[in-house]
Amino acid sequence: MDLFNVTSSTASNSALTVPTYVDASTGMTPNEVKHGVDETQGQLNTTASIAVQILNIESRLSNELNRLLFSPPVAYVYNPLNYAWETHSLFVSKFGNTKKQILFVGMNPGPWGMVQTGIPFGAARLVQDWLGIVGTVGHPPIEHPQRKVQGFQCPRTEVSGQRFWGFFRDICITPENMFKNCFVYSYCPLSFMHTSGRNITPPELKSSDRQAIMELCDSSLGEIITVLKVDIVIGIGKFAEYRVRETVKKHSLNVTIGCILHPSPINPSANKGWKEAVLKSMQEMNILHIVRGDQLHQCT
């Protein structure tokens, strides 16, 4: 599996600048990606431009969210698009560089997943071993003493991420099969914590704080759906599904909306055969062949 070779590993807590990297499979530099041109062939690289558009949308969203202030019980706010931009941009550049049929939308970063690696549901071992992505991860400006960002050295495993990426590894075999038709996006890139270090989910935020986030994140989600030209958007959990529905309605987007069970162990239903439940949902939505990249055997 090709890895992205990082040629400059400076991580920043504030600057959202795409790091210098070279795609090991194409040998393209950031300058070539930015301008959408393969300088070796002198041809327009339309696939790379999609990834750049996604990164631009996320960078702008991140900057806008950074300006917000949050009410108690929120005591700490982590933004992986700041300190883990390097690995996140590698993920988008490697797997978000073509039009897709399906977009999976998660809620926000988990403390042992995207918070650590910058990848949605990003359990460190699976990000490295299956997705083939490694890189430098920095730190938030202010960290909870018991919730330090350790990046790929994090000893804890995100159960949600282990279930999520483990499922796709089992049915797709390779990430290339999955990302042929699909992409994964985090609705809100912020992670919130109580003074105790307890994770606070977006639905738990004060109403005014939640509304401020949704206004910004709905807008960016609508742009992501448009850029990727997806036909189907699937919320991972009820909160994400509802935000997808509101965004689609607000932006008059012509897509099919679905939902799969959230893999969090906090969700009792997820602890009773999550893989089997998601497999059943995909079969009922008739999308399993698309997810596997098995377009030659589409169901009718």
XYZ file of N, CA and C in Angstrom, residues 2-259:
774
model
N 0.566 2.181 -0.901
C 1.381 3.386 -0.977
C 1.123 4.294 0.210
N 2.179 4.845 0.737
C 2.064 5.863 1.774
C 2.370 7.209 1.147
N 1.873 8.257 1.773
C 2.227 9.597 1.329
C 3.512 9.991 2.029
N 4.475 10.453 1.255
C 5.776 10.811 1.811
C 5.789 12.270 2.217
N 5.895 12.505 3.505
C 5.897 13.877 4.006
C 7.283 14.463 3.874
N 7.381 15.624 3.223
C 8.681 16.237 3.016
C 8.906 17.444 3.913
N 7.880 17.849 4.632
C 8.024 18.919 5.614
C 7.029 18.653 6.716
N 7.506 18.445 7.939
C 6.616 17.990 8.993
C 6.403 19.025 10.078
N 6.342 20.266 9.707
C 6.101 21.318 10.680
C 4.626 21.390 10.994
N 4.253 21.131 12.240
C 2.847 21.197 12.643
C 2.603 22.511 13.364
N 1.428 23.090 13.145
C 1.107 24.378 13.748
C -0.222 24.302 14.445
N -0.356 25.002 15.561
C -1.615 25.056 16.281
C -2.562 26.088 15.707
N -2.056 26.995 14.903
C -2.915 28.068 14.417
C -2.984 28.150 12.904
N -1.845 28.038 12.235
C -1.837 28.185 10.787
C -2.418 26.955 10.120
N -3.343 27.163 9.165
C -3.950 26.054 8.440
C -3.360 26.007 7.045
N -2.105 25.671 6.964
C -1.417 25.604 5.682
C -1.178 24.153 5.316
N -1.593 23.766 4.101
C -1.380 22.398 3.663
C 0.107 22.102 3.668
N 0.554 21.009 4.319
C 1.977 20.702 4.399
C 2.544 20.321 3.040
N 3.864 20.340 2.957
C 4.528 19.924 1.729
C 4.589 18.405 1.696
N 3.962 17.824 0.684
C 3.957 16.376 0.580
C 4.016 15.974 -0.881
N 4.367 14.722 -1.097
C 4.370 14.163 -2.442
C 3.567 12.877 -2.418
N 2.616 12.736 -3.315
C 1.834 11.525 -3.435
C 2.756 10.440 -3.991
N 2.972 9.405 -3.194
C 3.907 8.355 -3.599
C 3.455 7.619 -4.854
N 2.149 7.643 -5.141
C 1.657 6.932 -6.315
C 1.728 7.761 -7.579
N 1.635 9.105 -7.448
C 1.656 9.958 -8.633
C 2.891 10.818 -8.728
N 3.588 11.006 -7.588
C 4.776 11.852 -7.579
C 4.452 13.323 -7.715
N 3.192 13.703 -7.481
C 2.802 15.111 -7.636
C 3.136 15.917 -6.394
N 3.595 17.129 -6.614
C 3.908 18.046 -5.526
C 2.684 18.883 -5.207
N 2.671 19.572 -4.045
C 1.549 20.436 -3.690
C 1.302 21.511 -4.741
N 2.353 22.040 -5.359
C 2.170 23.074 -6.369
C 1.403 22.529 -7.570
N 1.710 21.278 -7.930
C 0.991 20.653 -9.036
C -0.454 20.389 -8.651
N -0.658 19.946 -7.407
C -2.023 19.709 -6.934
C -2.809 21.010 -6.909
N -2.189 22.058 -6.382
C -2.865 23.348 -6.247
C -3.340 23.874 -7.590
N -2.516 23.743 -8.595
C -2.872 24.282 -9.897
C -3.569 23.264 -10.788
N -3.757 22.045 -10.260
C -4.475 21.035 -11.011
C -3.763 20.585 -12.260
N -2.436 20.671 -12.282
C -1.701 20.304 -13.494
C -0.597 19.311 -13.163
N -0.536 18.237 -13.901
C 0.577 17.310 -13.819
C 1.672 17.875 -14.725
N 2.698 18.445 -14.094
C 3.710 19.148 -14.877
C 4.524 18.194 -15.750
N 4.534 16.910 -15.375
C 5.260 15.937 -16.182
C 4.567 15.715 -17.526
N 3.224 15.623 -17.475
C 2.459 15.360 -18.679
C 1.879 16.636 -19.294
N 1.843 17.728 -18.501
C 1.302 18.982 -19.002
C -0.196 18.938 -19.211
N -0.879 18.077 -18.438
C -2.310 17.916 -18.590
C -3.028 18.363 -17.329
N -4.293 18.738 -17.499
C -5.106 19.163 -16.373
C -5.370 17.985 -15.448
N -5.057 18.133 -14.180
C -5.282 17.071 -13.209
C -6.573 17.369 -12.465
N -7.695 16.977 -13.044
C -8.992 17.301 -12.458
C -9.248 16.542 -11.168
N -8.638 15.363 -11.001
C -8.876 14.604 -9.782
C -8.272 15.302 -8.567
N -7.068 15.830 -8.713
C -6.421 16.512 -7.596
C -7.199 17.747 -7.188
N -7.810 18.440 -8.134
C -8.498 19.686 -7.817
C -9.689 19.464 -6.892
N -10.313 18.280 -6.951
C -11.433 17.981 -6.060
C -10.940 17.952 -4.615
N -9.818 17.293 -4.387
C -9.247 17.230 -3.038
C -8.901 18.617 -2.529
N -8.347 19.446 -3.386
C -7.977 20.804 -2.986
C -9.225 21.608 -2.624
N -10.295 21.437 -3.379
C -11.539 22.127 -3.052
C -12.054 21.711 -1.680
N -11.982 20.411 -1.378
C -12.412 19.927 -0.070
C -11.565 20.536 1.033
N -10.253 20.543 0.831
C -9.357 21.105 1.839
C -9.598 22.593 2.037
N -9.896 23.314 0.972
C -10.192 24.740 1.092
C -11.464 24.968 1.898
N -12.488 24.150 1.642
C -13.744 24.256 2.394
C -13.487 23.986 3.870
N -12.720 22.948 4.164
C -12.450 22.583 5.549
C -11.572 23.612 6.249
N -10.614 24.161 5.537
C -9.748 25.183 6.118
C -10.556 26.416 6.503
N -11.446 26.822 5.610
C -12.289 27.985 5.910
C -13.215 27.705 7.096
N -13.836 26.518 7.104
C -14.703 26.142 8.220
C -13.931 26.145 9.529
N -12.733 25.587 9.504
C -11.907 25.532 10.703
C -11.615 26.931 11.241
N -11.260 27.834 10.356
C -10.967 29.207 10.775
C -12.199 29.887 11.371
N -13.349 29.638 10.774
C -14.591 30.238 11.284
C -14.953 29.673 12.648
N -14.797 28.368 12.818
C -15.098 27.740 14.099
C -14.121 28.177 15.185
N -12.883 28.436 14.803
C -11.876 28.874 15.776
C -12.255 30.194 16.450
N -13.099 30.967 15.798
C -13.489 32.273 16.346
C -14.617 32.171 17.373
N -15.263 31.011 17.460
C -16.398 30.860 18.371
C -15.943 30.652 19.808
N -16.743 31.145 20.732
C -16.528 30.905 22.157
C -17.673 30.038 22.664
N -17.366 29.110 23.589
C -18.371 28.167 24.034
C -18.652 28.300 25.529
N -19.896 28.044 25.873
C -20.356 28.178 27.253
C -20.111 26.892 28.038
N -20.074 27.000 29.386
C -19.999 25.793 30.209
C -21.180 24.866 29.875
N -20.972 23.559 29.938
C -19.860 22.859 30.595
C -18.604 22.683 29.747
N -18.549 23.283 28.547
C -17.356 23.136 27.713
C -16.177 23.878 28.342
N -15.099 23.154 28.605
C -13.906 23.759 29.193
C -12.708 23.680 28.247
N -12.729 22.698 27.339
C -11.635 22.515 26.381
C -12.223 22.236 25.002
N -11.593 22.834 23.995
C -12.002 22.602 22.611
C -10.762 22.220 21.803
N -10.803 21.049 21.180
C -9.708 20.598 20.323
C -10.157 20.685 18.864
N -9.296 21.206 18.017
C -9.589 21.270 16.585
C -8.483 20.535 15.822
N -8.715 19.270 15.467
C -7.691 18.500 14.746
C -7.311 19.093 13.393
N -8.190 19.918 12.815
C -7.834 20.540 11.543
C -6.765 21.606 11.733
N -6.478 21.959 12.976
C -5.353 22.838 13.271
C -4.073 22.016 13.460
N -4.077 21.181 14.495
C -2.823 20.530 14.892
C -2.557 19.210 14.153
N -3.581 18.646 13.477
C -3.377 17.405 12.712
C -3.709 17.631 11.240
N -3.504 18.860 10.784
C -3.805 19.199 9.389
C -2.959 18.378 8.412
N -1.746 18.073 8.801
C -0.864 17.326 7.911
C -1.462 15.969 7.546
N -1.820 15.187 8.558
C -2.370 13.860 8.280
C -3.766 13.950 7.679
N -4.551 14.931 8.115
C -5.889 15.077 7.549
C -5.819 15.394 6.057
N -4.928 16.280 5.681
C -4.811 16.653 4.270
C -4.308 15.482 3.425
N -3.492 14.623 4.031
C -3.049 13.432 3.314
C -4.231 12.500 3.052
N -5.101 12.365 4.040
C -6.297 11.534 3.903
C -7.188 12.042 2.764
N -7.440 13.353 2.758
C -8.296 13.940 1.725
C -7.635 13.829 0.354
N -6.349 14.109 0.285
C -5.642 14.074 -0.993
C -5.556 12.666 -1.564
N -5.427 11.698 -0.689
C -5.293 10.318 -1.139
C -6.627 9.681 -1.517
N -7.677 9.993 -0.734
C -8.943 9.288 -0.929
C -10.108 10.168 -1.368
N -9.943 11.487 -1.323
C -11.035 12.378 -1.702
C -10.785 13.091 -3.010
N -10.040 12.440 -3.894
C -9.588 13.120 -5.110
C -10.413 12.803 -6.352
N -11.598 12.182 -6.172
C -12.471 11.900 -7.314
C -13.923 12.098 -6.906
N -14.788 12.209 -7.884
C -16.218 12.260 -7.606
C -16.637 10.942 -6.965
N -17.618 11.017 -6.066
C -18.062 9.828 -5.339
C -19.567 9.614 -5.530
N -20.000 8.404 -5.204
C -21.427 8.117 -5.205
C -22.027 8.244 -3.816
N -21.224 7.895 -2.794
C -21.729 7.886 -1.419
C -20.818 8.704 -0.513
N -21.435 9.518 0.321
C -20.704 10.260 1.351
C -21.220 9.808 2.707
N -20.320 9.281 3.549
C -20.643 8.944 4.929
C -20.292 10.145 5.808
N -21.234 10.575 6.639
C -21.025 11.761 7.471
C -21.081 11.396 8.950
N -19.957 11.606 9.648
C -19.913 11.395 11.085
C -20.253 12.681 11.821
N -20.356 12.613 13.136
C -20.782 13.766 13.933
C -19.620 14.717 14.224
N -18.642 14.265 14.995
C -17.471 15.083 15.336
C -16.381 14.170 15.882
N -15.162 14.664 16.053
C -14.042 13.797 16.450
C -14.224 13.131 17.811
N -13.862 11.860 17.859
C -13.822 11.145 19.126
C -12.477 11.362 19.789
N -12.402 11.258 21.123
C -11.163 11.572 21.855
C -9.978 10.675 21.535
N -10.232 9.445 21.078
C -9.130 8.520 20.795
C -9.038 8.197 19.308
N -9.792 8.927 18.503
C -9.782 8.702 17.063
C -9.277 9.919 16.313
N -10.209 10.699 15.742
C -9.818 11.867 14.954
C -9.053 12.897 15.782
N -9.351 12.980 17.075
C -8.609 13.894 17.943
C -7.118 13.550 17.925
N -6.801 12.266 17.793
C -5.409 11.820 17.821
C -4.738 11.834 16.446
N -5.497 11.522 15.393
C -4.879 11.324 14.079
C -5.319 12.309 12.996
N -6.422 13.025 13.234
C -6.918 13.953 12.216
C -7.766 13.288 11.148
N -8.042 11.987 11.292
C -8.821 11.225 10.328
C -10.162 10.855 10.947
N -11.286 11.036 10.261
C -12.579 10.634 10.823
C -12.562 9.185 11.308
N -13.034 8.961 12.527
C -13.030 7.640 13.154
C -11.623 7.044 13.172
N -10.622 7.907 13.277
C -9.239 7.522 13.020
C -8.496 6.798 14.098
N -8.916 5.572 14.434
C -8.119 4.733 15.322
C -6.718 4.583 14.728
N -5.709 4.899 15.520
C -4.341 5.061 15.010
C -3.817 3.870 14.212
N -3.988 2.661 14.738
C -3.426 1.490 14.055
C -4.084 1.258 12.700
N -5.390 1.431 12.625
C -6.085 1.226 11.359
C -5.760 2.323 10.357
N -5.595 3.546 10.837
C -5.202 4.644 9.947
C -3.852 4.336 9.323
N -2.937 3.855 10.134
C -1.588 3.576 9.651
C -1.529 2.286 8.823
N -2.135 1.224 9.353
C -1.958 -0.096 8.732
C -2.905 -0.349 7.567
N -4.141 0.168 7.642
C -5.081 -0.097 6.548
C -5.173 1.079 5.579
N -5.339 2.290 6.109
C -5.428 3.454 5.221
C -4.059 3.844 4.671
N -2.997 3.416 5.343
C -1.652 3.702 4.850
C -1.238 5.148 5.008
N -1.693 5.783 6.092
C -1.373 7.196 6.316
C -0.628 7.350 7.644
N 0.500 8.033 7.590
C 1.245 8.407 8.787
C 1.701 9.853 8.613
N 2.004 10.501 9.704
C 2.461 11.880 9.615
C 2.609 12.492 10.992
N 3.011 13.742 11.009
C 3.225 14.453 12.260
C 1.914 15.034 12.779
N 1.650 14.834 14.065
C 0.479 15.414 14.723
C 0.968 16.312 15.846
N 0.485 17.553 15.847
C 0.893 18.503 16.871
C 0.001 18.445 18.095
N -0.224 19.597 18.725
C -1.025 19.661 19.942
C -1.946 20.876 19.914
N -3.103 20.782 20.553
C -3.963 21.962 20.728
C -3.236 22.981 21.610
N -3.580 24.258 21.496
C -2.924 25.271 22.336
C -3.083 24.996 23.825
N -4.268 24.509 24.215
C -4.533 24.189 25.622
C -5.075 22.761 25.694
N -4.404 21.901 26.457
C -4.808 20.503 26.555
C -5.243 20.161 27.979
N -6.230 19.289 28.064
C -6.606 18.741 29.360
C -5.473 17.811 29.801
N -5.038 17.910 31.047
C -3.892 17.105 31.509
C -4.095 15.604 31.371
N -5.355 15.149 31.348
C -5.623 13.721 31.205
C -6.084 13.343 29.802
N -6.048 14.297 28.898
C -6.482 14.042 27.521
C -5.454 14.610 26.541
N -4.203 14.269 26.750
C -3.133 14.742 25.885
C -3.236 14.100 24.500
N -2.941 14.885 23.482
C -2.887 14.344 22.132
C -1.542 13.648 21.947
N -1.597 12.369 21.633
C -0.375 11.575 21.463
C -0.204 11.080 20.029
N -1.115 11.465 19.166
C -1.007 11.096 17.767
C -0.993 9.595 17.553
N -0.071 9.145 16.704
C 0.005 7.725 16.375
C 0.619 6.901 17.491
N 1.074 7.568 18.533
C 1.609 6.859 19.701
C 0.543 6.650 20.764
N -0.674 7.077 20.496
C -1.757 6.941 21.483
C -1.979 5.468 21.811
N -1.886 5.087 23.086
C -2.013 3.674 23.458
C -3.461 3.180 23.464
N -4.414 4.101 23.493
C -5.814 3.704 23.533
C -6.394 3.592 22.120
N -7.364 2.728 21.975
C -8.004 2.518 20.684
C -9.409 3.095 20.704
N -9.747 3.830 19.665
C -11.100 4.353 19.515
C -12.005 3.199 19.091
N -12.906 2.781 19.985
C -13.788 1.653 19.679
C -14.637 1.953 18.452
N -15.154 3.179 18.361
C -15.957 3.563 17.194
C -15.150 3.413 15.912
N -13.905 3.873 15.949
C -13.050 3.799 14.771
C -12.651 2.380 14.434
N -12.412 1.577 15.469
C -12.057 0.180 15.251
C -13.210 -0.553 14.576
N -14.424 -0.265 15.035
C -15.599 -0.892 14.425
C -15.828 -0.369 13.014
N -15.745 0.947 12.852
C -16.061 1.574 11.568
C -15.097 1.139 10.469
N -13.798 1.418 10.656
C -12.826 1.065 9.624
C -12.621 -0.438 9.541
N -12.793 -1.142 10.655
C -12.688 -2.593 10.629
C -13.775 -3.207 9.755
N -14.961 -2.621 9.794
C -16.069 -3.093 8.956
C -15.726 -2.947 7.476
N -15.239 -1.761 7.097
C -14.916 -1.529 5.688
C -13.713 -2.355 5.246
N -12.782 -2.581 6.148
C -11.644 -3.443 5.816
C -12.130 -4.857 5.515
N -13.088 -5.333 6.303
C -13.578 -6.700 6.131
C -14.380 -6.881 4.845
N -15.196 -5.882 4.486
C -16.049 -6.073 3.299
C -15.415 -5.544 2.013
N -14.490 -4.593 2.141
C -13.870 -4.003 0.948
C -12.475 -4.559 0.671
N -11.859 -5.161 1.656
C -10.516 -5.743 1.588
C -9.437 -4.658 1.495
N -9.529 -3.775 0.498
C -8.553 -2.688 0.376
C -9.252 -1.335 0.474
N -8.575 -0.303 0.958
C -9.189 1.029 0.996
C -9.489 1.556 -0.396
N -8.711 1.129 -1.379
C -8.958 1.583 -2.752
C -10.335 1.140 -3.235
N -10.746 -0.059 -2.838
C -12.082 -0.541 -3.212
C -13.162 0.325 -2.590
N -12.987 0.665 -1.310
C -13.985 1.481 -0.631
C -14.060 2.887 -1.197
N -12.896 3.513 -1.334
C -12.877 4.922 -1.732
C -13.057 5.121 -3.245
N -13.212 4.040 -3.954
C -13.543 4.163 -5.370
C -14.864 4.912 -5.534
N -15.812 4.636 -4.642
C -17.146 5.237 -4.744
C -17.565 6.022 -3.509
N -16.785 5.945 -2.436
C -17.218 6.516 -1.145
C -16.183 7.472 -0.552
N -16.663 8.331 0.326
C -15.777 9.182 1.117
C -16.393 9.348 2.496
N -15.550 9.698 3.480
C -15.991 9.860 4.864
C -15.644 11.263 5.323
N -16.620 11.937 5.914
C -16.468 13.343 6.290
C -17.015 13.549 7.698
N -16.336 14.371 8.476
C -16.803 14.716 9.814
C -17.584 16.028 9.756
N -18.841 15.982 10.138
C -19.725 17.160 10.067
C -19.121 18.353 10.798
N -18.701 18.146 12.030
C -18.054 19.206 12.818
C -16.665 18.722 13.216
N -15.622 19.495 12.937
C -14.255 19.036 13.243
C -13.814 19.287 14.684
N -14.687 19.873 15.510
C -14.301 20.203 16.881
C -14.663 19.095 17.867
N -13.800 18.926 18.867
C -14.060 18.012 19.975
C -14.166 18.839 21.256
N -15.170 18.548 22.066
C -15.449 19.337 23.272
C -15.282 18.487 24.516
N -14.734 19.123 25.579
C -14.503 18.397 26.820
C -14.927 19.202 28.042
N -15.370 18.470 29.034
C -15.708 18.987 30.348
C -14.408 19.180 31.131
N -14.483 19.904 32.242
C -13.300 20.074 33.099
C -12.758 18.726 33.570
N -13.636 17.740 33.663
C -13.226 16.403 34.099
C -12.527 15.628 32.988
N -12.619 16.137 31.755
C -12.075 15.423 30.613
C -13.130 14.614 29.885
N -14.342 14.618 30.423
C -15.429 13.875 29.773
C -15.747 14.481 28.416
N -15.978 13.612 27.444
C -16.335 14.054 26.099
C -17.727 14.673 26.094
N -17.880 15.797 25.400
C -19.180 16.458 25.254
C -19.543 16.434 23.771
N -20.662 15.840 23.437
C -21.082 15.748 22.039
C -21.853 17.005 21.635
N -21.910 17.327 20.351
C -22.651 18.511 19.894
C -24.084 18.608 20.416
N -24.850 17.501 20.483
C -26.218 17.626 21.020
C -26.262 18.093 22.470
N -25.156 17.933 23.208
C -25.112 18.329 24.615
C -24.754 19.801 24.809
N -24.358 20.476 23.755
C -23.955 21.879 23.865
C -25.153 22.768 24.186
N -24.853 23.923 24.744
C -25.887 24.929 24.962
C -26.511 25.274 23.616
N -27.803 25.521 23.606
C -28.548 25.733 22.360
C -27.919 26.791 21.458
N -27.520 27.923 22.020
C -26.944 28.995 21.207
C -25.601 28.580 20.602
N -24.810 27.821 21.358
C -23.525 27.317 20.848
C -23.759 26.313 19.726
N -24.715 25.445 19.950
C -25.025 24.423 18.943
C -25.521 25.061 17.647
N -26.332 26.098 17.781
C -26.865 26.785 16.605
C -25.749 27.460 15.812
N -24.803 28.069 16.506
C -23.683 28.734 15.829
C -22.853 27.731 15.040
N -22.629 26.558 15.624
C -21.870 25.508 14.945
C -22.629 24.993 13.729
N -23.919 24.729 13.915
C -24.708 24.142 12.830
C -24.798 25.073 11.630
N -24.876 26.344 11.872
C -24.950 27.299 10.764
C -23.711 27.199 9.883
N -22.552 27.096 10.512
C -21.300 27.008 9.755
C -21.109 25.627 9.137
N -21.376 24.585 9.930
C -21.120 23.223 9.465
C -22.124 22.777 8.405
N -23.368 23.224 8.494
C -24.355 22.911 7.455
C -23.901 23.462 6.108
N -23.421 24.690 6.139
C -22.986 25.339 4.908
C -21.829 24.579 4.268
N -20.850 24.180 5.081
C -19.693 23.447 4.554
C -20.083 22.065 4.061
N -20.985 21.400 4.778
C -21.448 20.084 4.341
C -22.116 20.178 2.973
N -22.927 21.216 2.787
C -23.566 21.407 1.485
C -22.548 21.566 0.373
N -21.463 22.287 0.655
C -20.405 22.468 -0.339
C -19.678 21.158 -0.638
N -19.422 20.375 0.413
C -18.733 19.096 0.235
C -19.569 18.159 -0.636
N -20.859 18.095 -0.376
C -21.757 17.249 -1.173
C -21.725 17.679 -2.636
N -21.722 18.989 -2.854
C -21.716 19.526 -4.214
C -20.405 19.233 -4.937
N -19.289 19.423 -4.245
C -17.974 19.193 -4.855
C -17.784 17.728 -5.241
N -18.207 16.827 -4.358
C -18.024 15.398 -4.611
C -19.080 14.832 -5.556
N -20.148 15.610 -5.806
C -21.227 15.195 -6.721
C -21.823 13.849 -6.335
N -22.022 13.650 -5.044
C -22.534 12.364 -4.571
C -24.022 12.200 -4.870
N -24.442 10.951 -4.934
C -25.851 10.620 -5.137
C -26.535 10.265 -3.822
N -25.743 9.751 -2.874
C -26.277 9.257 -1.606
C -25.447 9.817 -0.459
N -26.130 10.335 0.569
C -25.446 10.825 1.767
C -25.992 10.053 2.957
N -25.089 9.426 3.704
C -25.492 8.568 4.818
C -24.977 9.136 6.131
N -25.896 9.456 7.023
C -25.522 9.923 8.345
C -25.130 8.748 9.217
N -24.022 8.894 9.924
C -23.583 7.850 10.851
C -24.137 8.233 12.218
N -25.304 7.699 12.532
C -26.025 8.075 13.734
C -27.114 9.082 13.422
N -28.049 9.234 14.352
C -29.228 10.073 14.129
C -28.916 11.566 14.043
N -27.953 12.037 14.858
C -27.614 13.452 14.808
C -27.092 13.819 13.428
N -26.140 13.029 12.920
C -25.568 13.306 11.600
C -26.640 13.201 10.516
N -27.503 12.201 10.630
C -28.577 12.056 9.634
C -29.470 13.296 9.611
N -29.813 13.805 10.794
C -30.686 14.977 10.855
C -30.009 16.194 10.248
N -28.725 16.376 10.523
C -28.018 17.522 9.944
C -27.910 17.380 8.421
N -27.754 16.149 7.950
C -27.729 15.920 6.505
C -29.068 16.328 5.910
N -30.162 15.916 6.530
C -31.500 16.236 6.014
C -31.736 17.745 5.993
N -31.343 18.406 7.055
C -31.527 19.864 7.123
C -30.673 20.571 6.065
N -29.450 20.090 5.876
C -28.548 20.690 4.885
C -29.079 20.490 3.471
N -29.521 19.281 3.176
C -30.051 18.974 1.845
C -31.277 19.832 1.546
N -32.127 19.991 2.548
C -33.326 20.811 2.368
C -32.961 22.282 2.187
N -32.042 22.751 3.011
C -31.638 24.157 2.968
C -30.993 24.527 1.642
N -30.210 23.607 1.091
C -29.464 23.890 -0.140
C -30.118 23.297 -1.383
N -31.318 22.721 -1.208
C -32.072 22.135 -2.332
C -31.208 21.159 -3.134
N -30.570 20.236 -2.428
C -29.688 19.267 -3.080
C -30.464 18.010 -3.471
N -30.162 17.481 -4.607
C -30.857 16.300 -5.123
C -30.060 15.037 -4.802
N -30.191 14.567 -3.580
C -29.488 13.359 -3.148
C -30.428 12.474 -2.333
N -30.079 11.190 -2.272
C -30.796 10.246 -1.418
C -30.127 10.248 -0.049
N -30.934 10.209 1.013
C -30.405 10.267 2.383
C -30.653 8.949 3.097
N -29.640 8.485 3.791
C -29.760 7.256 4.558
C -29.101 7.395 5.916
N -29.154 6.330 6.698
C -28.560 6.363 8.042
C -28.073 4.966 8.413
